[in-house]
PDB file of C-alpha atoms in Angstrom:
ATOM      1  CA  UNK S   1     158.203 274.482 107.166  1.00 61.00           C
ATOM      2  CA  UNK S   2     156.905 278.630 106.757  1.00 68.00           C
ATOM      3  CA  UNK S   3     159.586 279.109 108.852  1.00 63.00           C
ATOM      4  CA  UNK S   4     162.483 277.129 106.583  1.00 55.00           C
ATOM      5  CA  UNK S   5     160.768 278.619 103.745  1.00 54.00           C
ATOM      6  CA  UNK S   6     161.190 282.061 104.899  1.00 61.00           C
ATOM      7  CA  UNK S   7     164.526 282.068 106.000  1.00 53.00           C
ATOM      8  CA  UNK S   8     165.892 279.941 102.157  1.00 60.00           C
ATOM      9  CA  UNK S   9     163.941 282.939 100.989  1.00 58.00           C
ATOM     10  CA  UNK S  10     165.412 285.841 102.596  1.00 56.00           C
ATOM     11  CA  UNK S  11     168.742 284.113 102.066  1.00 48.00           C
ATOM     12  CA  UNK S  12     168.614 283.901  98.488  1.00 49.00           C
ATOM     13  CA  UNK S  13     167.370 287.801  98.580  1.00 50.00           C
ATOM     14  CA  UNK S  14     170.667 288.840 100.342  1.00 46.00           C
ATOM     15  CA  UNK S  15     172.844 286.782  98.216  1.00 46.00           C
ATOM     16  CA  UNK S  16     171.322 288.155  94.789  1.00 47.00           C
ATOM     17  CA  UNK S  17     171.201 291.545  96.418  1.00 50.00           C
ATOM     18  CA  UNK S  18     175.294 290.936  97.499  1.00 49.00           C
ATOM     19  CA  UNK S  19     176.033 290.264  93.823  1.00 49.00           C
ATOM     20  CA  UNK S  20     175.625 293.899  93.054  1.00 48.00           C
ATOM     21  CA  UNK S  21     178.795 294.735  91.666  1.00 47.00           C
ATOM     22  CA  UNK S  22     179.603 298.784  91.321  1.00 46.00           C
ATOM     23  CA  UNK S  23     181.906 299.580  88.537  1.00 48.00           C
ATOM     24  CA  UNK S  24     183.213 302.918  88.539  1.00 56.00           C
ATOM     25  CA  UNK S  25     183.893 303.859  84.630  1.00 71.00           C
ATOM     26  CA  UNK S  26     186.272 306.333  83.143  1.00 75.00           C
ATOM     27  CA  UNK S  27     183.374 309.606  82.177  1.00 79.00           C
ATOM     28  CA  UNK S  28     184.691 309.428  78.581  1.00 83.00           C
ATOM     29  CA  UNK S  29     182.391 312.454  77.150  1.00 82.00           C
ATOM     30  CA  UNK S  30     183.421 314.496  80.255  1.00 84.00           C
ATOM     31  CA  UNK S  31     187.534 313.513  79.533  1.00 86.00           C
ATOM     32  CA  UNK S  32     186.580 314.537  75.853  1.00 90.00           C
ATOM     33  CA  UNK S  33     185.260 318.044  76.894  1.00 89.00           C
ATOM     34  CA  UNK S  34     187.895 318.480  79.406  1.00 87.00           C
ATOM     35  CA  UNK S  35     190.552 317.551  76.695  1.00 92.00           C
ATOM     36  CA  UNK S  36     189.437 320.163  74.451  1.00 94.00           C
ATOM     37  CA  UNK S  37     190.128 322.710  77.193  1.00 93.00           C
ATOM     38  CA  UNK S  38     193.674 321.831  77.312  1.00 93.00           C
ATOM     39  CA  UNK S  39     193.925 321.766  74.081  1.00 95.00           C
ATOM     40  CA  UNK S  40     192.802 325.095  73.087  1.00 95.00           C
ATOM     41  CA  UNK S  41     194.820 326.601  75.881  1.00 94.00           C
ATOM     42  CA  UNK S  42     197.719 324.935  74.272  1.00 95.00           C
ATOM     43  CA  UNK S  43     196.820 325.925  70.934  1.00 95.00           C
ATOM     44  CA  UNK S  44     196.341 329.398  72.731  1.00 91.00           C
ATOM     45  CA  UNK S  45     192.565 329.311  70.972  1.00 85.00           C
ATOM     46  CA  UNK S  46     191.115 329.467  74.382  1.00 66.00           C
ATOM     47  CA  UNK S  47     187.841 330.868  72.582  1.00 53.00           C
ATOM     48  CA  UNK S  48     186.989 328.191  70.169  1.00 48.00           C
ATOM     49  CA  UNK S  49     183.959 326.656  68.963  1.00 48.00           C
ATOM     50  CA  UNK S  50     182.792 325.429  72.347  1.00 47.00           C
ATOM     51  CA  UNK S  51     183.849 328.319  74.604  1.00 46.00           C
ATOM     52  CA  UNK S  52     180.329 329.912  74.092  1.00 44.00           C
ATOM     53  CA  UNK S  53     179.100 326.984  75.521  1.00 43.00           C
ATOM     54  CA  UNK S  54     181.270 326.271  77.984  1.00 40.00           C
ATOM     55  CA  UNK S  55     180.998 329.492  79.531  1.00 42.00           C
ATOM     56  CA  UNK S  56     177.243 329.869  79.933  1.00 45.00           C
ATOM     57  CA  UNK S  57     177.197 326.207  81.671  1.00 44.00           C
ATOM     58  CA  UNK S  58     176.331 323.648  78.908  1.00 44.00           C
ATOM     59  CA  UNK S  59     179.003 320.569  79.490  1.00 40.00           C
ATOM     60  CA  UNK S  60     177.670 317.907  77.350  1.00 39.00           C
ATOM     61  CA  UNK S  61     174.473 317.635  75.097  1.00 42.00           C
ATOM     62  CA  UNK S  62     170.944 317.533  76.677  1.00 40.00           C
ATOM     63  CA  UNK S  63     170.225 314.578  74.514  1.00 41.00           C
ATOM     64  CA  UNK S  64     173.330 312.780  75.237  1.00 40.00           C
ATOM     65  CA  UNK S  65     172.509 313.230  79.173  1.00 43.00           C
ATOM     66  CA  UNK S  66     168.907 312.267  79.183  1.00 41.00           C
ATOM     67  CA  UNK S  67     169.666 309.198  77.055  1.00 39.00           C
ATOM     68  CA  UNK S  68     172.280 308.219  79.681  1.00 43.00           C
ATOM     69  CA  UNK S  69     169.537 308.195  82.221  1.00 49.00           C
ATOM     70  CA  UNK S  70     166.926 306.468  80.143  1.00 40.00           C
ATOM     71  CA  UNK S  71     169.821 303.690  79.759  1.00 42.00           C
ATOM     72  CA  UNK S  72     170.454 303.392  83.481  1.00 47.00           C
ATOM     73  CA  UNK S  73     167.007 302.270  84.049  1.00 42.00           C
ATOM     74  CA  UNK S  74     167.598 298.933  81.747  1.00 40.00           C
ATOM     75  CA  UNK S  75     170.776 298.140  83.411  1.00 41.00           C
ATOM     76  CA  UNK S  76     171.062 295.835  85.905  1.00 40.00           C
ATOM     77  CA  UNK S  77     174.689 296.170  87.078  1.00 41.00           C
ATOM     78  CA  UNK S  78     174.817 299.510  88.999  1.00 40.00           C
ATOM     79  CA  UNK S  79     177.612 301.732  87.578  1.00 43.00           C
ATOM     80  CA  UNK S  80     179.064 304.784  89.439  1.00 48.00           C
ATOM     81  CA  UNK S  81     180.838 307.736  87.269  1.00 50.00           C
ATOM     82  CA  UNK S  82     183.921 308.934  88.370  1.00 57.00           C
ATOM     83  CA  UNK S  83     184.166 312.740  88.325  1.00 63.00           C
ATOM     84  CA  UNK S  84     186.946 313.640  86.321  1.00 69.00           C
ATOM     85  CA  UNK S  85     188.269 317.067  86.855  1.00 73.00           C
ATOM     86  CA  UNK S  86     190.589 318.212  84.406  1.00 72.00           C
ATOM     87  CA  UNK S  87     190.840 321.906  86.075  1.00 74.00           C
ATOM     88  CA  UNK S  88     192.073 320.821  89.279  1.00 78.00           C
ATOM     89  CA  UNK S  89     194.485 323.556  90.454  1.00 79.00           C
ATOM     90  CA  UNK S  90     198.114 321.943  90.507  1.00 90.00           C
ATOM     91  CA  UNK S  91     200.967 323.482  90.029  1.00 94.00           C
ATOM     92  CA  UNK S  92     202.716 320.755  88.014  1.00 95.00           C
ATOM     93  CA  UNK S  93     199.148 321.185  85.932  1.00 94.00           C
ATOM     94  CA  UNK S  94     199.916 324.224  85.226  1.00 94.00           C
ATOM     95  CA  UNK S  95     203.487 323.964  84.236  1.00 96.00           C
ATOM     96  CA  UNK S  96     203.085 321.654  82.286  1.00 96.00           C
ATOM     97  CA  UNK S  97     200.313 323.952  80.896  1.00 95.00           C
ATOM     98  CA  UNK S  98     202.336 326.487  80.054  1.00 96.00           C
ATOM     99  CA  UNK S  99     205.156 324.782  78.368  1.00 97.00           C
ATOM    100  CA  UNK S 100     203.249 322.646  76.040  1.00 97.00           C
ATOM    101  CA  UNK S 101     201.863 326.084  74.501  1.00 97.00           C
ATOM    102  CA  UNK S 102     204.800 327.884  74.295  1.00 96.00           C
ATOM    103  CA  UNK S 103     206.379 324.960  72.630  1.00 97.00           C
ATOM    104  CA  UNK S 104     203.520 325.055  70.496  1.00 97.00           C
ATOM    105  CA  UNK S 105     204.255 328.283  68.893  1.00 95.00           C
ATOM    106  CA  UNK S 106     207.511 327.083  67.739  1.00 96.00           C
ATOM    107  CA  UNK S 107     205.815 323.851  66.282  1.00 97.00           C
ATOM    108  CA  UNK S 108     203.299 325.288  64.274  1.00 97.00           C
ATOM    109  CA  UNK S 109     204.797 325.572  61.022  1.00 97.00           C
ATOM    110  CA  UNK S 110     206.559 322.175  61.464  1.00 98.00           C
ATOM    111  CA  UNK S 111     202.734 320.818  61.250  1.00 98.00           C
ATOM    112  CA  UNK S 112     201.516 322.909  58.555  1.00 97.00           C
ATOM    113  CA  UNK S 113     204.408 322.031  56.419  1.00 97.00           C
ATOM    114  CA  UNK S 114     203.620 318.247  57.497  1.00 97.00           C
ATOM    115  CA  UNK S 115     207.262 317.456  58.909  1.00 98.00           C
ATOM    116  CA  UNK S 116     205.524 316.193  62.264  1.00 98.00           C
ATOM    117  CA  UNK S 117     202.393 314.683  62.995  1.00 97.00           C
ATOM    118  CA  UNK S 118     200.239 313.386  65.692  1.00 97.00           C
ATOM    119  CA  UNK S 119     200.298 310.038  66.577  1.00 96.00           C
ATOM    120  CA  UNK S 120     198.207 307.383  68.219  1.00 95.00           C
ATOM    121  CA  UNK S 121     200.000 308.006  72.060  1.00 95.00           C
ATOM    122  CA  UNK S 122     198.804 311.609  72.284  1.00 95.00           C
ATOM    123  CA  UNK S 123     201.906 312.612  71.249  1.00 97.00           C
ATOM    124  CA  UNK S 124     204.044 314.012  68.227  1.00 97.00           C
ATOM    125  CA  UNK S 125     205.976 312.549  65.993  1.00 97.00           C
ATOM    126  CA  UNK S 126     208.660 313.281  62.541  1.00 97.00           C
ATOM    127  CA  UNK S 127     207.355 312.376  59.531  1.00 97.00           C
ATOM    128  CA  UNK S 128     209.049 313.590  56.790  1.00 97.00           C
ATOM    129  CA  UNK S 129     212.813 315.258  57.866  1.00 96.00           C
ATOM    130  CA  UNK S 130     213.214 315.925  54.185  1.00 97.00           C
ATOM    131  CA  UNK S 131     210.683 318.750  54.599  1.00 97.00           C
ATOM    132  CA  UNK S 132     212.721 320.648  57.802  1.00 97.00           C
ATOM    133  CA  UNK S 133     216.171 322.461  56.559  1.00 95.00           C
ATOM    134  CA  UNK S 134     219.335 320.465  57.747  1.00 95.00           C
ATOM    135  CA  UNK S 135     220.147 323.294  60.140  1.00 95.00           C
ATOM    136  CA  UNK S 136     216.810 323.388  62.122  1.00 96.00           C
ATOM    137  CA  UNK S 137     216.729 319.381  62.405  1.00 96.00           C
ATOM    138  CA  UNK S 138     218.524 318.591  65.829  1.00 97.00           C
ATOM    139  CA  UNK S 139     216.396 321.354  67.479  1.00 96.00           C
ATOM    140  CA  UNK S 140     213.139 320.167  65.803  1.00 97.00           C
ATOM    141  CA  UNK S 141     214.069 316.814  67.275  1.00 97.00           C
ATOM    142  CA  UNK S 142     214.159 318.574  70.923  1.00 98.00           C
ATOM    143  CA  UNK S 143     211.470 320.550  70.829  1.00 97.00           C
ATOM    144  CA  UNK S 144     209.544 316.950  69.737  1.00 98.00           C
ATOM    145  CA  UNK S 145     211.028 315.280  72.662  1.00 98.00           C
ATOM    146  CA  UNK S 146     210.291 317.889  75.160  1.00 98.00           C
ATOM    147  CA  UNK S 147     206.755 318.195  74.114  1.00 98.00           C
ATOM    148  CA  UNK S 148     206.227 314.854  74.424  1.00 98.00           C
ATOM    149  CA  UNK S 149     207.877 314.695  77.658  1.00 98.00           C
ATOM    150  CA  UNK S 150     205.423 317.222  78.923  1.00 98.00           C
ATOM    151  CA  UNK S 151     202.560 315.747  77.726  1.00 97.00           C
ATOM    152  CA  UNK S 152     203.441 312.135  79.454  1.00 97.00           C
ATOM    153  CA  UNK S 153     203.642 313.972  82.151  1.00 97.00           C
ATOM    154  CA  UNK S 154     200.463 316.074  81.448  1.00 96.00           C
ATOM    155  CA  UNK S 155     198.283 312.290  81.361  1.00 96.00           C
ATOM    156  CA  UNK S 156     199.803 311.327  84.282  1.00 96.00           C
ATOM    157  CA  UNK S 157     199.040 313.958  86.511  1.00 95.00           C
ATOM    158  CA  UNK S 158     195.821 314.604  85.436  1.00 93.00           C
ATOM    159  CA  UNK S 159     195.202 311.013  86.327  1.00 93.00           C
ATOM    160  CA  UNK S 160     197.227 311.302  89.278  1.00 94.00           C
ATOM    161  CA  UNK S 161     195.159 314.651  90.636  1.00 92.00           C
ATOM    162  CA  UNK S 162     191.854 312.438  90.249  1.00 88.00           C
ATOM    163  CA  UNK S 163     192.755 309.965  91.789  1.00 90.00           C
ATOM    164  CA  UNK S 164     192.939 306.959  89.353  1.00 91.00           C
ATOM    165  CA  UNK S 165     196.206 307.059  87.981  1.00 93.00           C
ATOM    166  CA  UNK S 166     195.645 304.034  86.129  1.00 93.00           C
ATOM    167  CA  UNK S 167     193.529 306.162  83.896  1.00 91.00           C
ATOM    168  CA  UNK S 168     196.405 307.762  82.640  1.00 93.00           C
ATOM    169  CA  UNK S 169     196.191 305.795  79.187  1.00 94.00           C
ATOM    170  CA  UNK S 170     192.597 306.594  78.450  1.00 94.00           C
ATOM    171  CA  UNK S 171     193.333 310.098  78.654  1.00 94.00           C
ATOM    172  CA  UNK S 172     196.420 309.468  76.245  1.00 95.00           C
ATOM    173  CA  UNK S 173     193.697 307.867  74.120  1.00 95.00           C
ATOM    174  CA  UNK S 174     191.298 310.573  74.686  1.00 95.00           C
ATOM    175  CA  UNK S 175     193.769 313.799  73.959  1.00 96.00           C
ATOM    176  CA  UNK S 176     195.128 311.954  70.682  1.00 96.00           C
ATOM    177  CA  UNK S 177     191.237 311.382  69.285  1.00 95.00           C
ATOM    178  CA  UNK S 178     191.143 315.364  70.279  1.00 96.00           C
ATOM    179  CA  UNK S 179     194.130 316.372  68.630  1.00 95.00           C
ATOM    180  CA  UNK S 180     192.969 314.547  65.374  1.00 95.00           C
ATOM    181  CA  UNK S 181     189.568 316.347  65.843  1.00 95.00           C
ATOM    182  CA  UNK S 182     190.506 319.598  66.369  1.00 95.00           C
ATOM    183  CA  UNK S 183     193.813 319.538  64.102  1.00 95.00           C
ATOM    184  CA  UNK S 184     193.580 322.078  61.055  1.00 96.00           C
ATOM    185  CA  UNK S 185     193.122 320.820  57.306  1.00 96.00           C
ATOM    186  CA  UNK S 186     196.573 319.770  55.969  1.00 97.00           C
ATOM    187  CA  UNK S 187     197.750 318.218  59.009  1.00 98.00           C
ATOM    188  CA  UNK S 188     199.176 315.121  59.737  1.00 98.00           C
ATOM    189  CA  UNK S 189     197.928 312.215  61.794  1.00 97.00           C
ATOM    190  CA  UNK S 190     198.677 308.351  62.413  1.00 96.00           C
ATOM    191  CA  UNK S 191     195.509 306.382  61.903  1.00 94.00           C
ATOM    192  CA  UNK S 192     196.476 302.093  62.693  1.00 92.00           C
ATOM    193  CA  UNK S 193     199.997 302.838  62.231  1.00 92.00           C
ATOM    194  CA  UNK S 194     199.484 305.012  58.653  1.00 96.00           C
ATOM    195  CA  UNK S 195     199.953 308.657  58.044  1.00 97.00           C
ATOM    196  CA  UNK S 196     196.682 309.988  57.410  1.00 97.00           C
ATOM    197  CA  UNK S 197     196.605 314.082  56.096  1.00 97.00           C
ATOM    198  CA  UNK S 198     193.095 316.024  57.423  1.00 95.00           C
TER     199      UNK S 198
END
């Protein structure tokens, strides 16, 4: 009967152990952080706020991080975080890069005059052609469709180069919360479909 007993026993203690389940999450304050990166160096602001930071090795908030690990000792279902590297060297990374902030430059006033905007995709969109003169309209509408071609492309890699390419649509989510955040009083944003101004 000890014997029965024993072996129910260390049966049940496998199967509850077996249950385990390990999801791996998407490291959403580490995709924020990273985001804010690519923006500057888009922006060509390389130096903002949180470059200080940055630089001298702080990447997230010490009370963010020890209330993570307070957390994990309350949950039962073992989680794993992915490391998401947003400076993995790639050359398509780094094209990609490079054209979004050149294209910038020639965007710039189409923002601060509020004839584009940023919308909920991580991208850019027109929102009022009555504020761009007739003759600058067809290339405004190419430089939008390049830049947004480039930063498809841009979520997609990153995603790729980690590994989890079905990631690519939280970053989208991530880098168009960013944009909103770090987007300069005046601009324009969607916000559930509406134009919002900052």
């Amino acid at each position: 009967m000890t014997k029965v007993l024993i072996a129910i026993t260390t049966l049940l203690v496998v199967l509850v152990t077996a249950c385990v389940t390990i999801n791996v999450y998407f490291p959403e304050a580490q995709a924020e952080q990273a985001a804010d990166r690519i923006i500057d160096k888009v922006r060509g602001e390389q130096d903002g706020p949180g470059a200080f930071l940055r630089r001298n090795g702080f990447s997230e908030p010490v009370m963010i991080a020890a209330a993570r690990q307070v957390s994990g000792f309350f949950i039962s279902e073992a989680k794993a975080q992915a490391d998401l590297d947003f400076d993995k060297p790639s050359a398509v990374k780094t094209a990609l890069e490079n054209s979004l902030a050149s294209r910038f430059k020639q965007l710039r006033p189409f923002y601060d005059s509020g004839a584009i905007g940023m919308n909920e995709s991580g991208t850019i969109e027109i929102r009022d052609r009555n504020l761009v003169p007739l003759k600058d309209r067809n290339s405004l509408l190419q430089l939008v469709a390049a830049q947004n071609n480039d930063w498809n492309a841009l979520y997609a890699e990153i995603a790729t180069l980690n590994g989890h390419p079905e990631w690519a649509d939280n970053i989208r989510r991530i880098f168009a919360s960013r944009w909103v955040a770090k987007a300069d009083a005046g601009w324009w944003y969607k916000d559930g479909g509406n134009w919002k101004q900052k």
